[in-house]
């Protein structure tokens, strides 16, 4: 893969580390379906120096920015997020596919009160759902909010090329006013990252930037993030 | 083998790790007391303790491969790998590793300086196994490990050991020597056991009640 100029990504092109990172990424054609050139970071992970350099580049950028939260999108964001979080003294918050986070699931019209051990559980306050349809944006939002303590899980649905997907987060993992960076291995259309940003902002977190190893600029994910800053190491055309 | 029985008895970090876990009853199904590590990793100090304990143990053991089981193993294994200078290998659910669906033919788009596996890039091997609740399958890229490399396998929790057994088989099929399996939490099924499928098992804490 070639290292195309990254004028918008704030990284010095001459950096030898970028060059090594870029050449350690493997392109796999026709995965997951014909016509797609998949950017495989597993080969980067097999090169300890390239992997370390990747983390170092993110850490250098964020260590003095008072970042409290590094949110990583399942599953490849789980690989890059925690080392960054550990190095900059932030908490790591996993953003997961549906039903993976243990939590009290509930639906629009039903709420249940479960009292197991009041010493261990926060008091159940209220439970309500909000259903919002935005007719004027490309994406349709469906979200539910519950106030049931630290096992409260909120979710955000977002559009894929075909169909929709959803990501979830523990509400209790973050506090309003905290500053966050969202990490994933790659940004394509920006749908996943936008959903992640929305989840965090809904609970009052300030998303400072999104950080990815790879950008696919033709898919215009950067535009979809709008005013949110995007930092990438490698841009692939 | 629990850390407290192996040189870390009384280490306050172990209590901090245990206290940082959350228990969610009846997840993913009734009767299961789920040990949730998300509260651990959202506590920076305790997360660092967890990684440090593993790093201190494995730093001088000549480990060149750290394999992590999807998805929570992906949270703990890479920091360990980075700290000890080893490569990180993700062991993934079926169909996730690129190239998993079919073997890819050579094409004009290949880069001549690819690191590995020029004839069948992306080829994976898989192992089926039984879970505490259900069945599943684990995959690994062919060529990710070299013959004779010393490997660690990391996951957040060990219950029956089915997942870890599949992971051991994957790595051994590719010629690696599995030195140890390590988990943050060990359920009662593994208490008193030093070995899993003949490989040493190292666990930090018991489940939180």
Short mmCIF file of C-alpha atoms in Angstrom, two decimals:
data_model
loop_
_atom_site.label_atom_id
_atom_site.label_comp_id
_atom_site.label_asym_id
_atom_site.label_seq_id
_atom_site.Cartn_x
_atom_site.Cartn_y
_atom_site.Cartn_z
CA UNK A 1 0.00 0.00 0.00
CA UNK A 2 1.30 3.40 -0.81
CA UNK A 3 1.60 6.23 1.65
CA UNK A 4 -0.37 9.01 0.00
CA UNK A 5 0.05 12.52 1.26
CA UNK A 6 -1.75 13.08 4.48
CA UNK A 7 -2.10 16.81 4.51
CA UNK A 8 -5.12 16.61 6.71
CA UNK A 9 -3.74 14.10 9.17
CA UNK A 10 -1.02 16.19 10.85
CA UNK A 11 1.68 13.51 10.66
CA UNK A 12 5.12 14.16 9.26
CA UNK A 13 5.44 12.26 5.96
CA UNK A 14 9.13 11.81 6.48
CA UNK A 15 8.62 9.87 9.64
CA UNK A 16 10.32 6.54 9.18
CA UNK A 17 7.93 5.01 11.62
CA UNK A 18 5.00 5.76 9.35
CA UNK A 19 6.77 4.15 6.47
CA UNK A 20 7.37 0.96 8.40
CA UNK A 21 3.79 0.90 9.67
CA UNK A 22 2.43 1.42 6.18
CA UNK A 23 4.46 -1.34 4.63
CA UNK A 24 3.53 -3.76 7.39
CA UNK A 25 -0.16 -3.56 6.53
CA UNK A 26 -1.29 -6.30 4.18
CA UNK A 27 -3.93 -5.87 1.51
CA UNK A 28 -6.21 -8.83 0.99
CA UNK A 29 -8.31 -8.65 -2.17
CA UNK A 30 -11.92 -9.71 -2.32
CA UNK A 31 -12.50 -9.84 1.43
CA UNK A 32 -15.07 -9.88 2.92
CA UNK A 33 -16.64 -9.86 -0.53
CA UNK A 34 -15.49 -9.50 -4.15
CA UNK A 35 -14.21 -6.09 -5.10
CA UNK A 36 -13.15 -5.06 -1.60
CA UNK A 37 -9.42 -4.58 -0.93
CA UNK A 38 -9.24 -5.34 2.77
CA UNK A 39 -6.62 -3.54 4.85
CA UNK A 40 -5.31 -6.25 7.15
CA UNK A 41 -3.56 -4.95 10.25
CA UNK A 42 -2.73 -8.40 11.62
CA UNK A 43 0.63 -8.24 9.85
CA UNK A 44 1.35 -4.92 11.56
CA UNK A 45 0.70 -6.64 14.88
CA UNK A 46 3.25 -9.30 13.96
CA UNK A 47 5.97 -6.66 13.75
CA UNK A 48 6.65 -5.60 17.36
CA UNK A 49 8.45 -2.43 16.30
CA UNK A 50 5.70 -1.35 13.91
CA UNK A 51 3.04 -2.05 16.52
CA UNK A 52 4.98 -0.13 19.15
CA UNK A 53 5.54 2.75 16.75
CA UNK A 54 1.81 2.85 16.00
CA UNK A 55 0.96 3.19 19.66
CA UNK A 56 3.78 5.68 20.28
CA UNK A 57 2.52 7.96 17.52
CA UNK A 58 -0.93 8.10 19.09
CA UNK A 59 0.47 8.48 22.60
CA UNK A 60 2.71 11.35 21.53
CA UNK A 61 -0.31 13.12 20.12
CA UNK A 62 -2.64 12.65 23.09
CA UNK A 63 -0.52 12.47 26.20
CA UNK A 64 -0.67 16.17 26.99
CA UNK A 65 -4.25 16.77 25.94
CA UNK A 66 -5.96 15.81 29.23
CA UNK A 67 -7.72 12.85 27.72
CA UNK A 68 -9.70 10.93 30.35
CA UNK A 69 -11.24 8.28 28.12
CA UNK A 70 -10.02 6.15 25.27
CA UNK A 71 -13.00 4.42 23.67
CA UNK A 72 -12.22 1.50 21.42
CA UNK A 73 -14.65 0.03 18.92
CA UNK A 74 -15.02 -3.74 18.92
CA UNK A 75 -12.99 -5.67 18.01
CA UNK A 76 -9.91 -4.18 16.37
CA UNK A 77 -10.29 -0.99 18.37
CA UNK A 78 -9.72 -3.22 21.42
CA UNK A 79 -6.22 -3.93 20.13
CA UNK A 80 -5.08 -0.31 19.76
CA UNK A 81 -7.18 1.46 22.40
CA UNK A 82 -5.94 -0.16 25.63
CA UNK A 83 -2.20 0.38 25.03
CA UNK A 84 -2.91 4.04 24.27
CA UNK A 85 -5.13 4.37 27.35
CA UNK A 86 -2.54 2.78 29.61
CA UNK A 87 0.23 5.01 28.31
CA UNK A 88 -1.65 8.29 28.69
CA UNK A 89 -3.32 7.49 32.02
CA UNK A 90 -6.85 7.29 30.64
CA UNK A 91 -9.57 4.75 31.19
CA UNK A 92 -10.40 2.31 28.42
CA UNK A 93 -14.06 2.04 27.46
CA UNK A 94 -15.04 -0.75 25.09
CA UNK A 95 -17.78 0.02 22.56
CA UNK A 96 -19.33 -3.28 21.66
CA UNK A 97 -21.61 -5.06 19.26
CA UNK A 98 -25.14 -5.62 20.58
CA UNK A 99 -25.73 -7.84 23.57
CA UNK A 100 -22.07 -8.33 24.41
CA UNK A 101 -21.94 -5.87 27.28
CA UNK A 102 -23.50 -7.31 30.38
CA UNK A 103 -26.31 -5.05 31.35
CA UNK A 104 -29.95 -4.86 32.04
CA UNK A 105 -31.63 -4.96 28.68
CA UNK A 106 -35.07 -3.57 28.35
CA UNK A 107 -37.51 -2.61 25.64
CA UNK A 108 -39.68 0.33 24.75
CA UNK A 109 -42.73 -0.52 26.79
CA UNK A 110 -41.43 -2.77 29.49
CA UNK A 111 -39.43 -2.04 32.56
CA UNK A 112 -38.69 -4.46 35.29
CA UNK A 113 -37.55 -4.00 38.83
CA UNK A 114 -35.06 -6.50 40.05
CA UNK A 115 -33.87 -6.18 43.58
CA UNK A 116 -31.10 -8.66 44.29
CA UNK A 117 -28.74 -6.96 46.62
CA UNK A 118 -29.38 -3.30 47.34
CA UNK A 119 -25.90 -2.92 48.78
CA UNK A 120 -24.38 -3.92 45.49
CA UNK A 121 -26.85 -2.38 43.06
CA UNK A 122 -27.69 1.25 42.55
CA UNK A 123 -31.28 2.17 43.15
CA UNK A 124 -33.48 1.87 40.14
CA UNK A 125 -34.62 5.39 39.36
CA UNK A 126 -36.50 5.55 36.16
CA UNK A 127 -36.59 3.73 32.92
CA UNK A 128 -37.72 5.28 29.74
CA UNK A 129 -37.18 5.07 26.03
CA UNK A 130 -37.00 7.71 23.37
CA UNK A 131 -37.49 7.00 19.72
CA UNK A 132 -36.20 9.67 17.36
CA UNK A 133 -36.34 9.70 13.62
CA UNK A 134 -34.30 12.28 11.78
CA UNK A 135 -35.83 12.76 8.38
CA UNK A 136 -33.25 15.20 7.15
CA UNK A 137 -30.08 13.28 7.66
CA UNK A 138 -28.86 10.16 5.86
CA UNK A 139 -28.82 8.14 9.04
CA UNK A 140 -31.73 7.02 11.14
CA UNK A 141 -31.23 7.15 14.88
CA UNK A 142 -32.83 4.80 17.33
CA UNK A 143 -31.66 5.01 20.87
CA UNK A 144 -32.84 4.07 24.25
CA UNK A 145 -31.76 5.46 27.56
CA UNK A 146 -32.21 3.90 30.92
CA UNK A 147 -31.14 5.13 34.31
CA UNK A 148 -30.49 1.94 36.09
CA UNK A 149 -27.02 2.38 37.39
CA UNK A 150 -23.69 1.20 36.16
CA UNK A 151 -25.08 -1.73 34.18
CA UNK A 152 -27.09 0.61 32.07
CA UNK A 153 -26.24 0.01 28.45
CA UNK A 154 -27.06 2.49 25.74
CA UNK A 155 -26.96 1.78 22.07
CA UNK A 156 -26.75 3.62 18.81
CA UNK A 157 -27.87 2.24 15.51
CA UNK A 158 -26.19 3.29 12.31
CA UNK A 159 -26.39 2.63 8.60
CA UNK A 160 -24.22 0.21 6.73
CA UNK A 161 -23.94 -0.16 2.99
CA UNK A 162 -26.61 -2.84 3.38
CA UNK A 163 -28.75 -2.68 6.47
CA UNK A 164 -27.87 -1.34 9.87
CA UNK A 165 -25.68 -2.19 12.81
CA UNK A 166 -25.57 -1.12 16.40
CA UNK A 167 -22.93 -0.38 19.00
CA UNK A 168 -23.34 -0.25 22.74
CA UNK A 169 -21.58 1.25 25.73
CA UNK A 170 -21.89 1.14 29.50
CA UNK A 171 -23.20 4.51 30.60
CA UNK A 172 -21.55 4.24 33.99
CA UNK A 173 -18.12 3.88 32.42
CA UNK A 174 -17.90 7.60 31.66
CA UNK A 175 -18.75 10.87 33.40
CA UNK A 176 -20.20 14.00 31.82
CA UNK A 177 -17.47 16.45 30.97
CA UNK A 178 -14.77 13.85 30.42
CA UNK A 179 -12.59 14.23 27.35
CA UNK A 180 -12.43 11.24 25.02
CA UNK A 181 -10.62 9.90 22.00
CA UNK A 182 -12.34 7.20 19.92
CA UNK A 183 -9.98 4.60 18.48
CA UNK A 184 -10.48 2.09 15.67
CA UNK A 185 -8.10 0.40 13.26
CA UNK A 186 -9.65 1.93 10.16
CA UNK A 187 -12.15 4.55 9.04
CA UNK A 188 -14.09 3.83 5.87
CA UNK A 189 -17.49 5.55 5.54
CA UNK A 190 -17.31 6.84 9.10
CA UNK A 191 -20.61 5.25 10.12
CA UNK A 192 -19.19 3.31 13.05
CA UNK A 193 -17.17 6.22 14.38
CA UNK A 194 -20.12 8.59 14.06
CA UNK A 195 -22.23 6.19 16.10
CA UNK A 196 -19.47 5.98 18.70
CA UNK A 197 -19.22 9.77 18.90
CA UNK A 198 -22.97 10.04 19.30
CA UNK A 199 -23.02 7.49 22.11
CA UNK A 200 -20.39 9.36 24.04
CA UNK A 201 -21.88 12.80 23.45
CA UNK A 202 -25.30 11.63 24.53
CA UNK A 203 -23.93 11.05 28.01
CA UNK A 204 -22.09 14.33 28.15
CA UNK A 205 -18.60 13.28 27.12
CA UNK A 206 -16.57 15.64 24.96
CA UNK A 207 -15.13 13.74 22.00
CA UNK A 208 -11.84 15.46 21.27
CA UNK A 209 -10.78 13.42 18.27
CA UNK A 210 -11.08 10.11 16.46
CA UNK A 211 -7.88 8.17 15.90
CA UNK A 212 -7.38 5.46 13.33
CA UNK A 213 -4.40 3.65 11.89
CA UNK A 214 -5.80 3.69 8.35
CA UNK A 215 -8.12 5.97 6.40
CA UNK A 216 -9.84 5.09 3.13
CA UNK A 217 -10.29 8.65 1.84
CA UNK A 218 -12.42 7.71 -1.16
CA UNK A 219 -15.19 6.67 1.20
CA UNK A 220 -15.27 10.17 2.69
CA UNK A 221 -15.44 9.14 6.31
CA UNK A 222 -13.67 12.33 7.27
CA UNK A 223 -16.53 14.37 5.82
CA UNK A 224 -19.08 12.29 7.70
CA UNK A 225 -17.39 13.07 11.00
CA UNK A 226 -18.14 16.71 10.27
CA UNK A 227 -16.54 19.01 12.75
CA UNK A 228 -14.91 16.19 14.68
CA UNK A 229 -11.20 15.97 14.11
CA UNK A 230 -9.76 12.80 12.64
CA UNK A 231 -6.17 11.70 13.10
CA UNK A 232 -4.80 8.88 10.98
CA UNK A 233 -1.37 7.43 10.41
CA UNK A 234 -1.78 6.01 6.95
CA UNK A 235 -4.07 6.93 4.09
CA UNK A 236 -4.82 4.23 1.56
CA UNK A 237 -6.00 4.75 -1.99
CA UNK B 1 -2.52 -21.98 39.38
CA UNK B 2 -3.51 -18.75 41.02
CA UNK B 3 -1.11 -15.84 41.39
CA UNK B 4 -1.60 -15.82 45.15
CA UNK B 5 -0.19 -19.34 45.32
CA UNK B 6 2.73 -18.44 43.13
CA UNK B 7 4.68 -15.66 44.76
CA UNK B 8 2.01 -12.98 44.93
CA UNK B 9 0.25 -13.94 48.16
CA UNK B 10 -0.81 -10.78 49.95
CA UNK B 11 -0.01 -8.59 46.97
CA UNK B 12 -2.43 -5.67 47.34
CA UNK B 13 -2.73 -5.42 43.58
CA UNK B 14 -4.62 -8.72 43.49
CA UNK B 15 -7.23 -7.42 45.89
CA UNK B 16 -7.53 -4.21 43.87
CA UNK B 17 -8.05 -6.26 40.71
CA UNK B 18 -10.70 -8.40 42.36
CA UNK B 19 -12.49 -5.37 43.77
CA UNK B 20 -12.50 -3.70 40.35
CA UNK B 21 -14.51 -6.50 38.78
CA UNK B 22 -18.29 -6.32 38.54
CA UNK B 23 -20.69 -9.18 38.80
CA UNK B 24 -23.80 -9.19 36.64
CA UNK B 25 -26.30 -11.87 37.58
CA UNK B 26 -28.22 -13.86 35.01
CA UNK B 27 -26.10 -12.77 32.07
CA UNK B 28 -25.95 -14.00 29.35
CA UNK B 29 -28.58 -16.37 30.65
CA UNK B 30 -30.27 -17.22 33.96
CA UNK B 31 -28.04 -18.78 36.56
CA UNK B 32 -24.76 -17.34 35.27
CA UNK B 33 -22.97 -14.78 37.47
CA UNK B 34 -21.09 -12.86 34.79
CA UNK B 35 -17.67 -11.48 35.70
CA UNK B 36 -17.47 -8.12 33.97
CA UNK B 37 -13.99 -6.74 33.30
CA UNK B 38 -15.17 -3.43 31.85
CA UNK B 39 -15.06 -1.81 35.29
CA UNK B 40 -11.49 -3.06 35.66
CA UNK B 41 -10.25 -1.58 32.40
CA UNK B 42 -11.99 1.68 33.12
CA UNK B 43 -9.86 2.01 36.25
CA UNK B 44 -6.50 3.02 34.86
CA UNK B 45 -4.46 2.15 37.93
CA UNK B 46 -5.92 -1.31 38.32
CA UNK B 47 -5.75 -2.05 34.60
CA UNK B 48 -2.07 -1.14 34.74
CA UNK B 49 -1.54 -3.43 37.75
CA UNK B 50 -3.11 -6.28 35.81
CA UNK B 51 -0.83 -5.82 32.84
CA UNK B 52 2.23 -5.25 35.04
CA UNK B 53 1.75 -8.54 36.89
CA UNK B 54 1.68 -10.46 33.62
CA UNK B 55 4.59 -8.50 32.16
CA UNK B 56 6.74 -9.08 35.24
CA UNK B 57 6.05 -12.79 34.99
CA UNK B 58 6.71 -13.21 31.27
CA UNK B 59 9.35 -10.59 30.54
CA UNK B 60 12.33 -12.95 30.79
CA UNK B 61 10.79 -16.17 29.53
CA UNK B 62 11.83 -15.80 25.89
CA UNK B 63 8.25 -15.35 24.73
CA UNK B 64 8.00 -14.12 21.14
CA UNK B 65 4.25 -14.58 20.59
CA UNK B 66 1.28 -13.41 22.65
CA UNK B 67 -2.03 -14.70 21.34
CA UNK B 68 -5.27 -13.10 22.53
CA UNK B 69 -8.72 -14.63 22.29
CA UNK B 70 -11.43 -12.45 20.76
CA UNK B 71 -12.71 -10.16 22.02
CA UNK B 72 -11.83 -9.50 25.66
CA UNK B 73 -8.45 -11.18 25.22
CA UNK B 74 -7.74 -8.39 22.73
CA UNK B 75 -7.85 -5.91 25.60
CA UNK B 76 -5.21 -7.61 27.75
CA UNK B 77 -2.88 -9.35 25.30
CA UNK B 78 -1.59 -6.42 23.19
CA UNK B 79 -0.29 -4.37 26.15
CA UNK B 80 1.54 -7.48 27.37
CA UNK B 81 2.95 -8.17 23.91
CA UNK B 82 4.13 -4.58 23.52
CA UNK B 83 5.82 -4.56 26.91
CA UNK B 84 7.75 -7.79 26.37
CA UNK B 85 8.57 -7.13 22.70
CA UNK B 86 6.53 -10.02 21.35
CA UNK B 87 4.19 -10.17 18.40
CA UNK B 88 0.46 -10.13 18.99
CA UNK B 89 -1.75 -12.67 17.26
CA UNK B 90 -5.53 -12.33 17.38
CA UNK B 91 -7.44 -15.58 17.68
CA UNK B 92 -10.80 -14.80 16.16
CA UNK B 93 -14.36 -15.96 15.75
CA UNK B 94 -15.09 -17.60 12.38
CA UNK B 95 -15.02 -15.44 9.28
CA UNK B 96 -13.44 -12.41 10.92
CA UNK B 97 -9.82 -12.84 9.91
CA UNK B 98 -9.30 -11.48 6.42
CA UNK B 99 -8.97 -14.30 4.00
CA UNK B 100 -11.02 -16.54 6.22
CA UNK B 101 -13.80 -17.26 3.78
CA UNK B 102 -11.73 -18.66 1.01
CA UNK B 103 -8.14 -18.98 -0.11
CA UNK B 104 -7.18 -15.97 -2.15
CA UNK B 105 -5.53 -16.44 -5.53
CA UNK B 106 -2.48 -14.38 -6.41
CA UNK B 107 -3.43 -11.10 -7.98
CA UNK B 108 -1.78 -8.11 -9.49
CA UNK B 109 -2.64 -6.10 -6.40
CA UNK B 110 -0.25 -7.88 -4.08
CA UNK B 111 2.62 -5.88 -2.69
CA UNK B 112 5.98 -7.53 -3.30
CA UNK B 113 7.20 -6.55 0.13
CA UNK B 114 4.47 -8.37 2.06
CA UNK B 115 5.76 -9.68 5.30
CA UNK B 116 4.51 -13.22 5.06
CA UNK B 117 2.56 -15.90 3.33
CA UNK B 118 3.05 -14.96 -0.28
CA UNK B 119 1.39 -18.03 -1.71
CA UNK B 120 -1.82 -18.05 0.29
CA UNK B 121 -2.13 -14.73 2.11
CA UNK B 122 -4.88 -14.67 4.61
CA UNK B 123 -5.29 -18.43 4.84
CA UNK B 124 -6.64 -19.43 8.21
CA UNK B 125 -6.88 -22.57 10.28
CA UNK B 126 -9.70 -23.21 12.68
CA UNK B 127 -10.53 -25.26 15.77
CA UNK B 128 -13.98 -26.04 17.09
CA UNK B 129 -14.62 -26.18 20.80
CA UNK B 130 -17.33 -26.32 23.43
CA UNK B 131 -18.09 -23.29 25.55
CA UNK B 132 -19.47 -23.09 29.05
CA UNK B 133 -22.68 -22.20 27.18
CA UNK B 134 -22.76 -23.41 23.57
CA UNK B 135 -20.27 -24.21 20.83
CA UNK B 136 -17.90 -22.04 18.89
CA UNK B 137 -14.89 -22.03 16.63
CA UNK B 138 -11.58 -20.18 16.80
CA UNK B 139 -9.38 -19.16 13.85
CA UNK B 140 -5.80 -18.07 13.33
CA UNK B 141 -3.81 -16.95 10.31
CA UNK B 142 -1.47 -19.52 8.78
CA UNK B 143 2.11 -18.32 8.98
CA UNK B 144 1.55 -15.97 11.89
CA UNK B 145 3.86 -18.06 14.07
CA UNK B 146 7.07 -19.74 13.10
CA UNK B 147 8.13 -23.21 14.09
CA UNK B 148 9.43 -23.34 17.63
CA UNK B 149 8.33 -19.89 18.75
CA UNK B 150 7.40 -19.65 22.42
CA UNK B 151 3.86 -18.45 22.91
CA UNK B 152 1.49 -17.19 25.56
CA UNK B 153 -2.27 -17.33 25.31
CA UNK B 154 -4.28 -14.63 27.05
CA UNK B 155 -8.00 -14.36 27.80
CA UNK B 156 -9.97 -12.44 30.39
CA UNK B 157 -11.49 -15.50 32.04
CA UNK B 158 -11.15 -19.29 32.06
CA UNK B 159 -14.18 -21.42 32.87
CA UNK B 160 -14.13 -24.93 31.45
CA UNK B 161 -10.96 -24.25 29.47
CA UNK B 162 -12.58 -25.14 26.16
CA UNK B 163 -11.60 -21.90 24.47
CA UNK B 164 -8.04 -22.03 25.71
CA UNK B 165 -7.73 -25.67 24.65
CA UNK B 166 -8.75 -24.73 21.14
CA UNK B 167 -6.23 -21.88 21.21
CA UNK B 168 -3.47 -24.24 22.34
CA UNK B 169 -4.30 -26.62 19.49
CA UNK B 170 -4.23 -23.80 16.93
CA UNK B 171 -0.81 -22.61 18.00
CA UNK B 172 0.64 -26.10 18.23
CA UNK B 173 -0.67 -27.00 14.79
CA UNK B 174 1.44 -24.14 13.47
CA UNK B 175 4.51 -25.32 15.34
CA UNK B 176 4.54 -22.94 18.29
CA UNK B 177 5.43 -24.04 21.81
CA UNK B 178 2.74 -22.85 24.20
CA UNK B 179 4.56 -21.84 27.36
CA UNK B 180 1.55 -20.83 29.44
CA UNK B 181 -2.09 -19.77 29.34
CA UNK B 182 -2.91 -16.73 31.44
CA UNK B 183 -6.22 -15.21 32.48
CA UNK B 184 -7.35 -12.48 34.81
CA UNK B 185 -10.16 -14.58 36.32
CA UNK B 186 -10.42 -18.31 36.93
CA UNK B 187 -13.71 -19.97 37.72
CA UNK B 188 -13.92 -22.71 40.35
CA UNK B 189 -13.51 -25.43 37.71
CA UNK B 190 -9.83 -24.57 37.46
CA UNK B 191 -9.10 -24.07 41.14
CA UNK B 192 -6.34 -26.42 42.24
CA UNK B 193 -5.35 -27.18 38.64
CA UNK B 194 -1.88 -26.20 37.56
CA UNK B 195 -2.28 -27.48 34.01
CA UNK B 196 -4.76 -27.16 31.18
CA UNK B 197 -4.26 -29.75 28.43
CA UNK B 198 -0.75 -30.21 29.72
CA UNK B 199 0.07 -26.50 29.61
CA UNK B 200 0.59 -24.39 32.71
CA UNK B 201 -2.33 -22.15 33.58
CA UNK B 202 -1.82 -18.87 35.42
CA UNK B 203 -4.74 -16.93 36.85
CA UNK B 204 -4.78 -13.72 38.83
CA UNK B 205 -8.03 -13.85 40.81
CA UNK B 206 -11.08 -15.93 41.60
CA UNK B 207 -14.52 -14.74 40.57
CA UNK B 208 -15.98 -11.89 42.51
CA UNK B 209 -19.03 -12.90 44.54
#
